[in-house]
PDB file of C-alpha atoms and ligand atoms in Angstrom:
ATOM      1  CA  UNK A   1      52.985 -55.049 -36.968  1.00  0.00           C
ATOM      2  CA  UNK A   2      49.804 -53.926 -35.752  1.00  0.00           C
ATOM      3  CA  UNK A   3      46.103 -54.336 -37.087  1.00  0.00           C
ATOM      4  CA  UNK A   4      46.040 -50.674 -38.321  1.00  0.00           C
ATOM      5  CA  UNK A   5      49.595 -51.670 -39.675  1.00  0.00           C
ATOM      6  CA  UNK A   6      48.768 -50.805 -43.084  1.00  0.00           C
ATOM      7  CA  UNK A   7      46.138 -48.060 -42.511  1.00  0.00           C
ATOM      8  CA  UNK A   8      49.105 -46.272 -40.771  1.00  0.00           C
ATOM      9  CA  UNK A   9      51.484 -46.636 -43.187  1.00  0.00           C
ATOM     10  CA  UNK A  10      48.973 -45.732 -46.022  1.00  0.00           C
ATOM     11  CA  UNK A  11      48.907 -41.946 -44.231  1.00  0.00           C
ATOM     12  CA  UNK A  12      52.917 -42.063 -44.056  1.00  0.00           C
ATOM     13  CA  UNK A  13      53.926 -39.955 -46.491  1.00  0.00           C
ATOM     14  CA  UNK A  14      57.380 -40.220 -48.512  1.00  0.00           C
ATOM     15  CA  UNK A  15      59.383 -37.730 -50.041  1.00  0.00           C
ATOM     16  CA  UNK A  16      62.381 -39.126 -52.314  1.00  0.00           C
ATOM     17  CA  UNK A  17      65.583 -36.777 -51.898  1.00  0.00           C
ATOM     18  CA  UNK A  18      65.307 -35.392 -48.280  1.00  0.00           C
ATOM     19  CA  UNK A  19      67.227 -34.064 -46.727  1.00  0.00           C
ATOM     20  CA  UNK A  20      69.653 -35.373 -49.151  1.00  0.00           C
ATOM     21  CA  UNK A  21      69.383 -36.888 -52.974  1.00  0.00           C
ATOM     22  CA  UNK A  22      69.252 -40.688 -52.428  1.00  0.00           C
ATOM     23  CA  UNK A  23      67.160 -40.615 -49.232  1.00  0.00           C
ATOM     24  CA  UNK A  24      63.054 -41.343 -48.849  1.00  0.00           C
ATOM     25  CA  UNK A  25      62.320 -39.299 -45.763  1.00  0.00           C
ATOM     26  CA  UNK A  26      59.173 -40.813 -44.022  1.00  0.00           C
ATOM     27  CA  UNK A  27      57.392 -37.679 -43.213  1.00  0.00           C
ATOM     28  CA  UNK A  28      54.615 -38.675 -40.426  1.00  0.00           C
ATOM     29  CA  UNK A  29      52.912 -35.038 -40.468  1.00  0.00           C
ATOM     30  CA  UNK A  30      49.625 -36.432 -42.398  1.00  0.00           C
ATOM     31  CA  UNK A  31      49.562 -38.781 -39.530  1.00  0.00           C
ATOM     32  CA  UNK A  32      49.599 -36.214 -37.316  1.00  0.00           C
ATOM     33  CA  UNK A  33      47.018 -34.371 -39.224  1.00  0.00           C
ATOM     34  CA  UNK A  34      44.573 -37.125 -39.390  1.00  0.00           C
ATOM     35  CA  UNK A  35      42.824 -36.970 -36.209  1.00  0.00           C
ATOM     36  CA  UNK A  36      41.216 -40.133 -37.125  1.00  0.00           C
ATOM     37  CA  UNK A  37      44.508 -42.213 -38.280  1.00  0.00           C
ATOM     38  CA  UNK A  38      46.164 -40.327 -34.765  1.00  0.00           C
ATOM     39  CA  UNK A  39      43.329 -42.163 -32.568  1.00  0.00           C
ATOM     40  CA  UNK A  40      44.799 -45.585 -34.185  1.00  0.00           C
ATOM     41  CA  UNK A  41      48.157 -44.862 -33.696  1.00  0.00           C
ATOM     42  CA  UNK A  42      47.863 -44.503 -29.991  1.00  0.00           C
ATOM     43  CA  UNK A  43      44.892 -47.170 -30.285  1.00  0.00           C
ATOM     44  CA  UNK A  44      47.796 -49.724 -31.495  1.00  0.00           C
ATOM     45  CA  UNK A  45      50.230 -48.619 -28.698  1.00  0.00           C
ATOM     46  CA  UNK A  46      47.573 -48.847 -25.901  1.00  0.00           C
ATOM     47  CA  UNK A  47      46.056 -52.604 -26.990  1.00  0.00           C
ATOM     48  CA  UNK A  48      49.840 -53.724 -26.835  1.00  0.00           C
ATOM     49  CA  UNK A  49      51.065 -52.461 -23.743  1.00  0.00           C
ATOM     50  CA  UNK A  50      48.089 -51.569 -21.890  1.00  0.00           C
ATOM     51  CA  UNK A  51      48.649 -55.142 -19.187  1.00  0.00           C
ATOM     52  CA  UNK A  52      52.354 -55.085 -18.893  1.00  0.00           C
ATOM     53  CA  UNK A  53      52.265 -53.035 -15.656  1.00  0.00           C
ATOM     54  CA  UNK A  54      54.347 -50.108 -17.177  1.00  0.00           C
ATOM     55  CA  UNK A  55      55.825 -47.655 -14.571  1.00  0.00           C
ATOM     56  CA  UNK A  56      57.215 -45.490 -17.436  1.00  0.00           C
ATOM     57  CA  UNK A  57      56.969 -44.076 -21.227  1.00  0.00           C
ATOM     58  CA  UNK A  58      60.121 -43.074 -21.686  1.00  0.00           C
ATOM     59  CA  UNK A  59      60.580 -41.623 -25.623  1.00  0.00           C
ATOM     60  CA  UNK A  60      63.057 -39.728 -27.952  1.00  0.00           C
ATOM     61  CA  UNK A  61      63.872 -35.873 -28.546  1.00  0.00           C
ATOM     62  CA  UNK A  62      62.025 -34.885 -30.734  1.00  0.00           C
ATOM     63  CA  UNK A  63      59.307 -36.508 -32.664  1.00  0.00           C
ATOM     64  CA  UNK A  64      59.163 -39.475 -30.018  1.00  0.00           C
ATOM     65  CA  UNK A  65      57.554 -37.171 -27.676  1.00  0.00           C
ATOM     66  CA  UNK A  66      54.475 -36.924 -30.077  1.00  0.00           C
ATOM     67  CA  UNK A  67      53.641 -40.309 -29.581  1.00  0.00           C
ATOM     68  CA  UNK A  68      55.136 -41.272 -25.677  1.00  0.00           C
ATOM     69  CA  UNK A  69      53.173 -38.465 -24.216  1.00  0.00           C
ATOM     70  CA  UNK A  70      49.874 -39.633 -24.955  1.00  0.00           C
ATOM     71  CA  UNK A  71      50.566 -42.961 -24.320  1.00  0.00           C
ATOM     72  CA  UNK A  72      51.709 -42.292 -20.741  1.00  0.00           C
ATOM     73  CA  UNK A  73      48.373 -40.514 -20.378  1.00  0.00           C
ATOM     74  CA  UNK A  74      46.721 -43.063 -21.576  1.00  0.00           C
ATOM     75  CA  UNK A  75      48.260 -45.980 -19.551  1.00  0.00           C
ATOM     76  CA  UNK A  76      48.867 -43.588 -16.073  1.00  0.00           C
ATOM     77  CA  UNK A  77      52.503 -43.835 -16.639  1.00  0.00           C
ATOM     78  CA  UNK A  78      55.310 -41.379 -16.287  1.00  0.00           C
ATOM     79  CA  UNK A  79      56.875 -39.933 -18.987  1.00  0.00           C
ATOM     80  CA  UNK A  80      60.723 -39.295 -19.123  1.00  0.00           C
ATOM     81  CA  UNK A  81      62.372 -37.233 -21.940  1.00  0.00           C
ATOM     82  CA  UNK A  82      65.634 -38.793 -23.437  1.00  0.00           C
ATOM     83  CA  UNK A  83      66.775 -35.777 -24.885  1.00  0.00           C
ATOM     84  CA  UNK A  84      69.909 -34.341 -27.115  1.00  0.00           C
ATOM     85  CA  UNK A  85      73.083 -33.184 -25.825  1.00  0.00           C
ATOM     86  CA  UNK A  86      72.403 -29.987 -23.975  1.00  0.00           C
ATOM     87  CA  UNK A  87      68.840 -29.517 -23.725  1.00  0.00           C
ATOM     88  CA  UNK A  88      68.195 -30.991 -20.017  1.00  0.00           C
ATOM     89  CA  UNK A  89      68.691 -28.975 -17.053  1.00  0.00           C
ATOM     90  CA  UNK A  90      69.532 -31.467 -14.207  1.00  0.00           C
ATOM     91  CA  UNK A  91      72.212 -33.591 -13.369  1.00  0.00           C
ATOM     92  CA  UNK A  92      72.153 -36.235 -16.272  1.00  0.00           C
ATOM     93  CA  UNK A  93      73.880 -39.533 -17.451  1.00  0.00           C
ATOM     94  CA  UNK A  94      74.868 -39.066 -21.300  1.00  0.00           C
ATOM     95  CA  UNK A  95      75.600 -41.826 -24.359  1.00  0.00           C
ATOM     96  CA  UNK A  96      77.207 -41.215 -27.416  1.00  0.00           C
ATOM     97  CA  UNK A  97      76.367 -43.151 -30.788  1.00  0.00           C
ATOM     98  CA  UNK A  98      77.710 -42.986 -34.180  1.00  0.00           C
ATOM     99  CA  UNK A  99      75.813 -41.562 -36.753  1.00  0.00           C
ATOM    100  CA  UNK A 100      76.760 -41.653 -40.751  1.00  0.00           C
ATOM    101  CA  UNK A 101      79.221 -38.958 -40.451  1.00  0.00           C
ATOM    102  CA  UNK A 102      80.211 -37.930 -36.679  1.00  0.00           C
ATOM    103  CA  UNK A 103      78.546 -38.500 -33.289  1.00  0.00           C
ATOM    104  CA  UNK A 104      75.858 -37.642 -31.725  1.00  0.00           C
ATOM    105  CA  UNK A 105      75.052 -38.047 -27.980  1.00  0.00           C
ATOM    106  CA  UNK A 106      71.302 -38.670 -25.915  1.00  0.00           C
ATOM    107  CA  UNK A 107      70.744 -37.534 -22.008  1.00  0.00           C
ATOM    108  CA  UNK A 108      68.682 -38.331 -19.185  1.00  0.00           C
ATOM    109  CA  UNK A 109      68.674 -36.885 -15.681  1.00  0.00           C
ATOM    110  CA  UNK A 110      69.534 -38.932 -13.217  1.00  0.00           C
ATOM    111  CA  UNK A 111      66.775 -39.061 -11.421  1.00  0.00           C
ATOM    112  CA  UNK A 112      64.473 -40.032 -14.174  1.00  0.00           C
ATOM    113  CA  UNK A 113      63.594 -43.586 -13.042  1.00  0.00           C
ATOM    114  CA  UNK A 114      63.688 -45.922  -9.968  1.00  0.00           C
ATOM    115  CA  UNK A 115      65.856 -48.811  -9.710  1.00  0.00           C
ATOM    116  CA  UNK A 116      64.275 -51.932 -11.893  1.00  0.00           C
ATOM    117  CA  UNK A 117      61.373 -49.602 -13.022  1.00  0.00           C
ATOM    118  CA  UNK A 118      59.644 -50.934 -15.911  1.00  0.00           C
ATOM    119  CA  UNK A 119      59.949 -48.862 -19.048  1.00  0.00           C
ATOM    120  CA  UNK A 120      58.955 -48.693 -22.896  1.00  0.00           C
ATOM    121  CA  UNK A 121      61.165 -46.533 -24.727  1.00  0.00           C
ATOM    122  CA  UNK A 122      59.764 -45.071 -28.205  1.00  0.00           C
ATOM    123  CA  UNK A 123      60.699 -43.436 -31.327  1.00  0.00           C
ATOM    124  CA  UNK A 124      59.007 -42.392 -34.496  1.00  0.00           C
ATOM    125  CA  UNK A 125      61.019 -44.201 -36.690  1.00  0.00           C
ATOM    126  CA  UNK A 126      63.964 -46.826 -36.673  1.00  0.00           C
ATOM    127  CA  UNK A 127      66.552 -46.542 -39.588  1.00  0.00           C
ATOM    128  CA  UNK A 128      70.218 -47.116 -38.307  1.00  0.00           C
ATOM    129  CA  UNK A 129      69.183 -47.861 -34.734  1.00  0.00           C
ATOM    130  CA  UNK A 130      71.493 -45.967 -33.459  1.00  0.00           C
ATOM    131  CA  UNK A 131      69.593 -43.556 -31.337  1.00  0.00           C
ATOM    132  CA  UNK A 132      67.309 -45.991 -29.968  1.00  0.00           C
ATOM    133  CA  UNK A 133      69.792 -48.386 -28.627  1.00  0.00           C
ATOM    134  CA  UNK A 134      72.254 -45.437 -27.315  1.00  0.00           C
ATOM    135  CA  UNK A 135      68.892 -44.268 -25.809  1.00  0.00           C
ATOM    136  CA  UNK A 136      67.806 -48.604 -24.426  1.00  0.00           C
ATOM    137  CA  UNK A 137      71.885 -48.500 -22.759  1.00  0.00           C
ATOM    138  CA  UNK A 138      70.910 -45.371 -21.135  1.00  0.00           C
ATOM    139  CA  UNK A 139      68.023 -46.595 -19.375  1.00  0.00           C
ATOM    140  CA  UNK A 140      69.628 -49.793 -18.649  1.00  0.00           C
ATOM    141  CA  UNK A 141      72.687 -48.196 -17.162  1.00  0.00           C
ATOM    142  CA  UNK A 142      69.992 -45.600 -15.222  1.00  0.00           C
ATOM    143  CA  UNK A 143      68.818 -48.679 -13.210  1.00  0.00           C
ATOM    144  CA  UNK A 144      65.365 -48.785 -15.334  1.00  0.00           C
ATOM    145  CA  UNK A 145      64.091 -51.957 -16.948  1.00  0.00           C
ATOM    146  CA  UNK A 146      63.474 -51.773 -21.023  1.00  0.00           C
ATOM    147  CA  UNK A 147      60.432 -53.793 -21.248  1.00  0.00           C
ATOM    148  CA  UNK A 148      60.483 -53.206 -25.131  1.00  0.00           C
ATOM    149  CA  UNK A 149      61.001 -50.506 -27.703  1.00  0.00           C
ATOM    150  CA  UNK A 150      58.345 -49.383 -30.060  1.00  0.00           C
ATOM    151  CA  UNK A 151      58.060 -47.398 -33.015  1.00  0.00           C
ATOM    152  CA  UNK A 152      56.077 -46.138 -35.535  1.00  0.00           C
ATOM    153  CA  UNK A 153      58.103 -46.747 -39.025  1.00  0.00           C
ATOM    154  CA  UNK A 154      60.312 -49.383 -38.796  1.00  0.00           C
ATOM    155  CA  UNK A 155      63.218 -49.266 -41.868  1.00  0.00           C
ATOM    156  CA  UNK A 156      64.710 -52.798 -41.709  1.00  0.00           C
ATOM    157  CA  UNK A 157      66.527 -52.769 -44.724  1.00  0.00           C
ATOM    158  CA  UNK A 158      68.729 -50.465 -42.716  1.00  0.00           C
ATOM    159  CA  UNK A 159      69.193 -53.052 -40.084  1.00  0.00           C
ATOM    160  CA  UNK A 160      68.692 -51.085 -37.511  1.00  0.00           C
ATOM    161  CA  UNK A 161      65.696 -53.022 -35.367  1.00  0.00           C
ATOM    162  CA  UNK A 162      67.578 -56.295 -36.111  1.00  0.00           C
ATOM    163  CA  UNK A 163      71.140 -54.188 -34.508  1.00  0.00           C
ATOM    164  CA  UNK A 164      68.609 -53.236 -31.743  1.00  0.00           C
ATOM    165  CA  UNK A 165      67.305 -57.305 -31.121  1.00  0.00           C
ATOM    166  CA  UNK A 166      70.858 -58.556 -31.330  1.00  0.00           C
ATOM    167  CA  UNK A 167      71.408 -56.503 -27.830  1.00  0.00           C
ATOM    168  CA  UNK A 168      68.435 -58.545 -26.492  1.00  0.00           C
ATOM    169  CA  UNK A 169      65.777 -55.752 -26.405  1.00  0.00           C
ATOM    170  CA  UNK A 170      62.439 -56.196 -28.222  1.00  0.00           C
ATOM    171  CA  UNK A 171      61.209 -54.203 -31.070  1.00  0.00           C
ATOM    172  CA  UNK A 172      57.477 -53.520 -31.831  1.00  0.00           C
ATOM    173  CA  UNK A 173      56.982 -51.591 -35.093  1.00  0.00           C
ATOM    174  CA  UNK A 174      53.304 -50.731 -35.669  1.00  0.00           C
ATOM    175  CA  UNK A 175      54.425 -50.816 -39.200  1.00  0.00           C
ATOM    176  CA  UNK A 176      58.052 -51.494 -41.998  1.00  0.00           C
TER     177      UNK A 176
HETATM  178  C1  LIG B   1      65.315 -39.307 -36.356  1.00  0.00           C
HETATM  179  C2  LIG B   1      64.179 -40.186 -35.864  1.00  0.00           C
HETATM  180  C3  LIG B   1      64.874 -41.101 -34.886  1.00  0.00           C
HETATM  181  C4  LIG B   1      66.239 -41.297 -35.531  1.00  0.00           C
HETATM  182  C5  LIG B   1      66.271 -42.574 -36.307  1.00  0.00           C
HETATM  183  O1  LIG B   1      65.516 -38.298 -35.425  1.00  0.00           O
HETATM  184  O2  LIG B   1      63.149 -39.420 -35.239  1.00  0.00           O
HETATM  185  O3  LIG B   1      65.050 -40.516 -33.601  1.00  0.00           O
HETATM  186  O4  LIG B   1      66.428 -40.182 -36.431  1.00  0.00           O
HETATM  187  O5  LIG B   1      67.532 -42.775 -36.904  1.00  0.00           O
HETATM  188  P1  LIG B   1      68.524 -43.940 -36.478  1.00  0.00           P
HETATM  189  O6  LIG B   1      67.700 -45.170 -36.296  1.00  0.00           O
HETATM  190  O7  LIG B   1      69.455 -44.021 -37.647  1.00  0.00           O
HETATM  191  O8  LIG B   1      69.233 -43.526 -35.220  1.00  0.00           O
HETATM  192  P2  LIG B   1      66.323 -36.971 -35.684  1.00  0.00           P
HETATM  193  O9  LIG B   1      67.708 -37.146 -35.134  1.00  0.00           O
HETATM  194  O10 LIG B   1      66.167 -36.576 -37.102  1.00  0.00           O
HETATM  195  O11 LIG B   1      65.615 -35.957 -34.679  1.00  0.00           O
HETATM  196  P3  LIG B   1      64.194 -35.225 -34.575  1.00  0.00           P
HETATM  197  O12 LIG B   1      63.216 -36.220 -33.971  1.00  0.00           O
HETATM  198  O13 LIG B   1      64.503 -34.138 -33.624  1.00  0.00           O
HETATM  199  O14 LIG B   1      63.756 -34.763 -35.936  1.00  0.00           O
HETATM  200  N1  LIG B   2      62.127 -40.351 -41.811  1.00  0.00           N
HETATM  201  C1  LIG B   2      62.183 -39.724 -40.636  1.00  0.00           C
HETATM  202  N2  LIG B   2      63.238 -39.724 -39.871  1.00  0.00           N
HETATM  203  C2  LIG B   2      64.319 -40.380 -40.291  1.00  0.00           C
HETATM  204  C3  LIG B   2      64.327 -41.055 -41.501  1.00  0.00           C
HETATM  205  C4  LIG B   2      63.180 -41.037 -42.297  1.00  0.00           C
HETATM  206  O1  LIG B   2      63.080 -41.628 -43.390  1.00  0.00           O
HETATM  207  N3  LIG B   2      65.542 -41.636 -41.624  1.00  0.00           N
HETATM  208  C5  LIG B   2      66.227 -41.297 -40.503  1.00  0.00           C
HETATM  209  N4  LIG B   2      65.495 -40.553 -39.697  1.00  0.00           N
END
């Protein structure tokens, strides 16, 4: 967890039944509307991985993107989209994941990183840890090195981070 850990989470906003009854949806749009609670955000992200000699953000279709773009400016990285099936134009390397019901599958091109590159992957939010660790293979099987994978909201009652640890990558939640 970070420093702003709880500051963050206190402007994470939860609404009980969405998209389905049973479900708290973490809804990080007052984050995003807090220009000063934004600043942290990337502030946390940037005091972690601002020395570990990065050569790429790479981050998650679509709310991922919000937070590894700035980032990668911030730290003179790259930035590589892993998106959805379908939405990237080059010649690209695919994984497929389960989700609760059915499958779902994340893509990269395959010229997205160079071999043993150094990479944080990123997400908004971990529940099942599914997509991030379909997303961690895919980078690992590109030739790229996943330094760690970070997140905003990390759900760990779900078990996902722990699922995502167990296949020896790291896990840095700025806050659970
Ligand atoms: C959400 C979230 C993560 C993923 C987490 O994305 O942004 O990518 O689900 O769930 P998991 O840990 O169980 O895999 P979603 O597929 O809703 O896409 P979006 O970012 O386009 O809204
Ligand atoms: N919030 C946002 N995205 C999600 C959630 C959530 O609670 N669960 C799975 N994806």
């Amino acid at each position: 967890m970070s420093i702003y850990g709880d500051y963050i989470k206190s402007v994470i906003r939860t609404v009980p039944d969405w998209p389905e009854p049973g479900v708290n949806f973490r809804d990080i749009t007052p984050l995003l509307q807090n220009s000063a609670a934004f600043r942290k955000l990337i502030d946390s992200f940037v005091h972690r991985y601002q020395e570990m000699n990065l050569d790429a953000i790479a981050s998650i279709d679509a709310r991922g993107f919000i937070i590894g773009a700035p980032l990668a400016y911030e730290l003179g990285c790259s930035f590589v989209p892993v998106r959805k099936k379908g939405k990237l134009p080059f010649q690209t390397i695919s994984e497929t994941y389960t989700l609760e019901y059915g499958h779902s599958e994340v893509e990269l091109h395959s010229d997205a990183f160079q071999k043993d590159d150094r990479i944080l992957l990123m997400d908004d939010l971990i529940a099942t840890g599914g997509t991030m660790l379909a997303a961690a293979n895919l980078i690992q099987r590109s030739g790229g090195h996943v330094v760690e994978t970070a997140t905003i909201i990390d759900l760990p009652e779900l078990g996902g981070s722990q699922k995502i640890r167990d296949a020896g990558f790291g896990v840095f939640a700025v806050c659970s």
